[in-house]
mmCIF file of C-alpha atoms in Angstrom:
data_model
loop_
_atom_site.group_PDB
_atom_site.id
_atom_site.type_symbol
_atom_site.label_atom_id
_atom_site.label_comp_id
_atom_site.label_asym_id
_atom_site.label_seq_id
_atom_site.Cartn_x
_atom_site.Cartn_y
_atom_site.Cartn_z
ATOM 1 C CA MET O 1 0.108 -0.121 0.075
ATOM 2 C CA ARG O 2 1.166 3.486 -0.731
ATOM 3 C CA ARG O 3 0.496 6.629 0.871
ATOM 4 C CA THR O 4 1.972 10.106 -0.040
ATOM 5 C CA VAL O 5 3.268 11.828 2.488
ATOM 6 C CA GLY O 6 4.893 14.836 0.468
ATOM 7 C CA PRO O 7 5.433 15.538 -3.117
ATOM 8 C CA ASP O 8 8.444 13.011 -3.364
ATOM 9 C CA ILE O 9 8.022 10.650 -0.468
ATOM 10 C CA TYR O 10 6.120 7.724 -0.249
ATOM 11 C CA ILE O 11 5.630 5.346 2.672
ATOM 12 C CA ARG O 12 5.181 1.597 2.199
ATOM 13 C CA ILE O 13 3.233 0.012 4.819
ATOM 14 C CA HIS O 14 3.506 -3.767 5.365
ATOM 15 C CA ILE O 15 2.225 -5.446 8.560
ATOM 16 C CA THR O 16 2.653 -9.093 9.338
ATOM 17 C CA ASN O 17 0.981 -10.501 12.272
ATOM 18 C CA ILE O 18 3.919 -12.435 13.574
ATOM 19 C CA LYS O 19 1.977 -13.907 16.649
ATOM 20 C CA ARG O 20 -0.512 -15.637 14.326
ATOM 21 C CA ASP O 21 2.284 -16.723 11.856
ATOM 22 C CA PRO O 22 4.713 -18.878 14.292
ATOM 23 C CA LYS O 23 7.887 -20.515 12.165
ATOM 24 C CA CYS O 24 9.701 -23.695 12.995
ATOM 25 C CA GLY O 25 11.693 -25.879 10.176
ATOM 26 C CA GLN O 26 12.198 -29.349 9.913
ATOM 27 C CA GLU O 27 15.811 -29.326 11.087
ATOM 28 C CA ALA O 28 14.745 -27.898 14.604
ATOM 29 C CA CYS O 29 15.488 -29.818 17.912
ATOM 30 C CA TRP O 30 12.931 -31.820 19.498
ATOM 31 C CA GLU O 31 12.405 -28.844 22.248
ATOM 32 C CA ASP O 32 11.890 -26.194 19.671
ATOM 33 C CA LYS O 33 9.330 -28.450 17.778
ATOM 34 C CA LEU O 34 7.326 -28.738 21.180
ATOM 35 C CA ILE O 35 7.581 -25.143 21.749
ATOM 36 C CA PHE O 36 6.197 -24.457 18.116
ATOM 37 C CA TYR O 37 3.190 -27.004 18.872
ATOM 38 C CA GLU O 38 2.278 -25.134 21.955
ATOM 39 C CA LYS O 39 2.118 -21.844 20.004
ATOM 40 C CA VAL O 40 0.333 -23.525 17.233
ATOM 41 C CA ARG O 41 -2.254 -24.593 19.730
ATOM 42 C CA ALA O 42 -2.586 -21.008 21.025
ATOM 43 C CA VAL O 43 -2.746 -19.439 18.010
ATOM 44 C CA GLY O 44 -5.026 -22.170 16.465
ATOM 45 C CA LYS O 45 -7.551 -21.652 19.483
ATOM 46 C CA GLU O 46 -7.844 -17.904 18.913
ATOM 47 C CA LEU O 47 -8.225 -18.433 15.290
ATOM 48 C CA CYS O 48 -11.173 -20.563 16.032
ATOM 49 C CA ASP O 49 -12.645 -18.345 18.642
ATOM 50 C CA ASP O 50 -12.438 -15.711 15.722
ATOM 51 C CA LYS O 51 -14.219 -18.153 13.481
ATOM 52 C CA ASN O 52 -11.215 -18.096 11.158
ATOM 53 C CA TYR O 53 -10.989 -22.096 10.403
ATOM 54 C CA SER O 54 -9.306 -21.844 7.110
ATOM 55 C CA ASN O 55 -6.045 -20.128 8.912
ATOM 56 C CA ALA O 56 -6.545 -22.576 11.857
ATOM 57 C CA ASN O 57 -6.632 -25.561 9.908
ATOM 58 C CA THR O 58 -3.627 -24.559 7.445
ATOM 59 C CA LEU O 59 -1.772 -23.733 10.695
ATOM 60 C CA TYR O 60 -2.573 -27.164 12.299
ATOM 61 C CA SER O 61 -1.806 -28.714 8.811
ATOM 62 C CA ARG O 62 1.834 -27.091 8.831
ATOM 63 C CA CYS O 63 2.519 -28.530 12.383
ATOM 64 C CA ILE O 64 1.210 -31.911 11.281
ATOM 65 C CA SER O 65 3.818 -31.866 8.549
ATOM 66 C CA LEU O 66 6.524 -30.927 10.880
ATOM 67 C CA PHE O 67 6.061 -33.709 13.495
ATOM 68 C CA LYS O 68 4.799 -36.367 10.860
ATOM 69 C CA ASN O 69 7.878 -35.726 8.486
ATOM 70 C CA MET O 70 10.756 -35.483 10.786
ATOM 71 C CA PRO O 71 14.162 -36.153 9.486
ATOM 72 C CA LYS O 72 14.894 -40.053 9.663
ATOM 73 C CA LYS O 73 17.912 -39.438 12.105
ATOM 74 C CA GLN O 74 15.869 -37.462 14.360
ATOM 75 C CA LYS O 75 12.946 -39.774 14.457
ATOM 76 C CA GLU O 76 15.067 -42.876 15.051
ATOM 77 C CA SER O 77 16.800 -40.822 18.296
ATOM 78 C CA LEU O 78 13.412 -40.306 19.924
ATOM 79 C CA THR O 79 12.953 -42.059 23.256
ATOM 80 C CA GLU O 80 9.978 -44.246 24.067
ATOM 81 C CA GLU O 81 8.506 -41.378 25.998
ATOM 82 C CA GLN O 82 9.037 -38.737 22.974
ATOM 83 C CA LYS O 83 7.522 -41.322 20.589
ATOM 84 C CA LEU O 84 4.284 -41.250 22.928
ATOM 85 C CA ILE O 85 4.427 -37.631 23.000
ATOM 86 C CA ARG O 86 4.669 -37.373 19.453
ATOM 87 C CA ASP O 87 1.666 -39.493 18.773
ATOM 88 C CA GLU O 88 -0.176 -37.236 21.303
ATOM 89 C CA VAL O 89 0.715 -34.305 19.394
ATOM 90 C CA LEU O 90 -0.264 -35.559 16.136
ATOM 91 C CA ASN O 91 -3.634 -36.813 17.483
ATOM 92 C CA VAL O 92 -4.526 -33.491 19.021
ATOM 93 C CA LEU O 93 -3.438 -31.825 15.752
ATOM 94 C CA HIS O 94 -5.486 -34.152 13.647
ATOM 95 C CA LEU O 95 -8.598 -33.921 15.869
ATOM 96 C CA ASN O 96 -8.245 -30.076 15.829
ATOM 97 C CA CYS O 97 -8.001 -30.069 11.971
ATOM 98 C CA ALA O 98 -11.180 -32.298 12.130
ATOM 99 C CA HIS O 99 -12.887 -29.763 14.189
ATOM 100 C CA CYS O 100 -11.929 -26.965 11.628
ATOM 101 C CA LEU O 101 -13.077 -28.969 8.533
ATOM 102 C CA LEU O 102 -16.416 -29.836 10.265
ATOM 103 C CA GLN O 103 -17.171 -25.958 10.920
ATOM 104 C CA LYS O 104 -16.218 -25.424 7.515
ATOM 105 C CA LYS O 105 -19.020 -28.241 6.531
ATOM 106 C CA MET O 106 -16.182 -30.270 4.737
ATOM 107 C CA TYR O 107 -17.178 -33.692 6.317
ATOM 108 C CA SER O 108 -15.318 -36.030 4.139
ATOM 109 C CA ASP O 109 -12.177 -34.277 4.928
ATOM 110 C CA ALA O 110 -12.972 -34.116 8.601
ATOM 111 C CA ILE O 111 -13.666 -37.848 8.402
ATOM 112 C CA GLN O 112 -10.171 -38.511 7.264
ATOM 113 C CA LYS O 113 -8.573 -36.231 9.808
ATOM 114 C CA ALA O 114 -10.316 -38.013 12.662
ATOM 115 C CA LYS O 115 -9.666 -41.358 11.326
ATOM 116 C CA GLU O 116 -5.761 -40.319 11.295
ATOM 117 C CA ALA O 117 -6.200 -39.317 14.951
ATOM 118 C CA ILE O 118 -7.522 -42.518 15.780
ATOM 119 C CA THR O 119 -3.959 -44.258 14.141
ATOM 120 C CA TYR O 120 -2.077 -42.366 16.991
ATOM 121 C CA VAL O 121 -4.265 -43.017 19.723
ATOM 122 C CA GLN O 122 -6.826 -45.925 19.538
ATOM 123 C CA HIS O 123 -8.979 -45.176 22.486
ATOM 124 C CA ASN O 124 -10.205 -41.588 21.449
ATOM 125 C CA PRO O 125 -13.473 -40.504 22.179
ATOM 126 C CA LYS O 126 -13.302 -37.273 20.991
ATOM 127 C CA ALA O 127 -12.300 -38.588 17.351
ATOM 128 C CA TYR O 128 -15.007 -41.114 17.479
ATOM 129 C CA TYR O 129 -17.588 -38.212 18.327
ATOM 130 C CA ARG O 130 -16.106 -36.340 15.282
ATOM 131 C CA LEU O 131 -16.583 -39.321 12.948
ATOM 132 C CA TYR O 132 -20.371 -39.531 14.276
ATOM 133 C CA ILE O 133 -20.948 -35.904 13.575
ATOM 134 C CA ALA O 134 -19.330 -35.855 10.168
ATOM 135 C CA TYR O 135 -21.221 -39.149 9.254
ATOM 136 C CA LYS O 136 -24.442 -37.750 10.759
ATOM 137 C CA GLU O 137 -24.043 -34.547 8.702
ATOM 138 C CA MET O 138 -23.682 -36.583 5.547
ATOM 139 C CA ASN O 139 -26.631 -38.491 6.274
ATOM 140 C CA ASP O 140 -24.713 -41.746 6.580
ATOM 141 C CA LEU O 141 -26.630 -42.881 9.706
ATOM 142 C CA ASP O 142 -25.331 -46.435 9.658
ATOM 143 C CA ARG O 143 -21.735 -45.508 9.912
ATOM 144 C CA ALA O 144 -22.624 -42.652 12.294
ATOM 145 C CA LYS O 145 -24.110 -45.428 14.841
ATOM 146 C CA GLU O 146 -20.968 -47.587 14.410
ATOM 147 C CA ASN O 147 -19.010 -44.767 15.645
#
């Protein structure tokens, strides 16, 4: 955006809301990835509160990619406890994506995300509930009852 201040002076304004666009690279250490995850959860909740489900979903998806596609060396060096934490993180992120997709009435995608959450944590009432809602909205009552 250009604003004229005088006959020869222009000011270019570019505002980026850094708070709502946290960054973290694939090569980041485990602790940095967990810090990024916490930021994503906070910002994603804020975005959902503002009914900005598309941006929240994008942010959650970026974080899923970070944990799902970890470098092989880093993934192999995780302790059993860290592997459990990683599975829980991926579970929560997939559930949050499913929530955003349900709000956007994208039921097939919501079903896919809820099923992915179940792959990380099998006993997952929230994932089954989101599956139920999505199937119910698609008028697939037999599958809704199964979940």
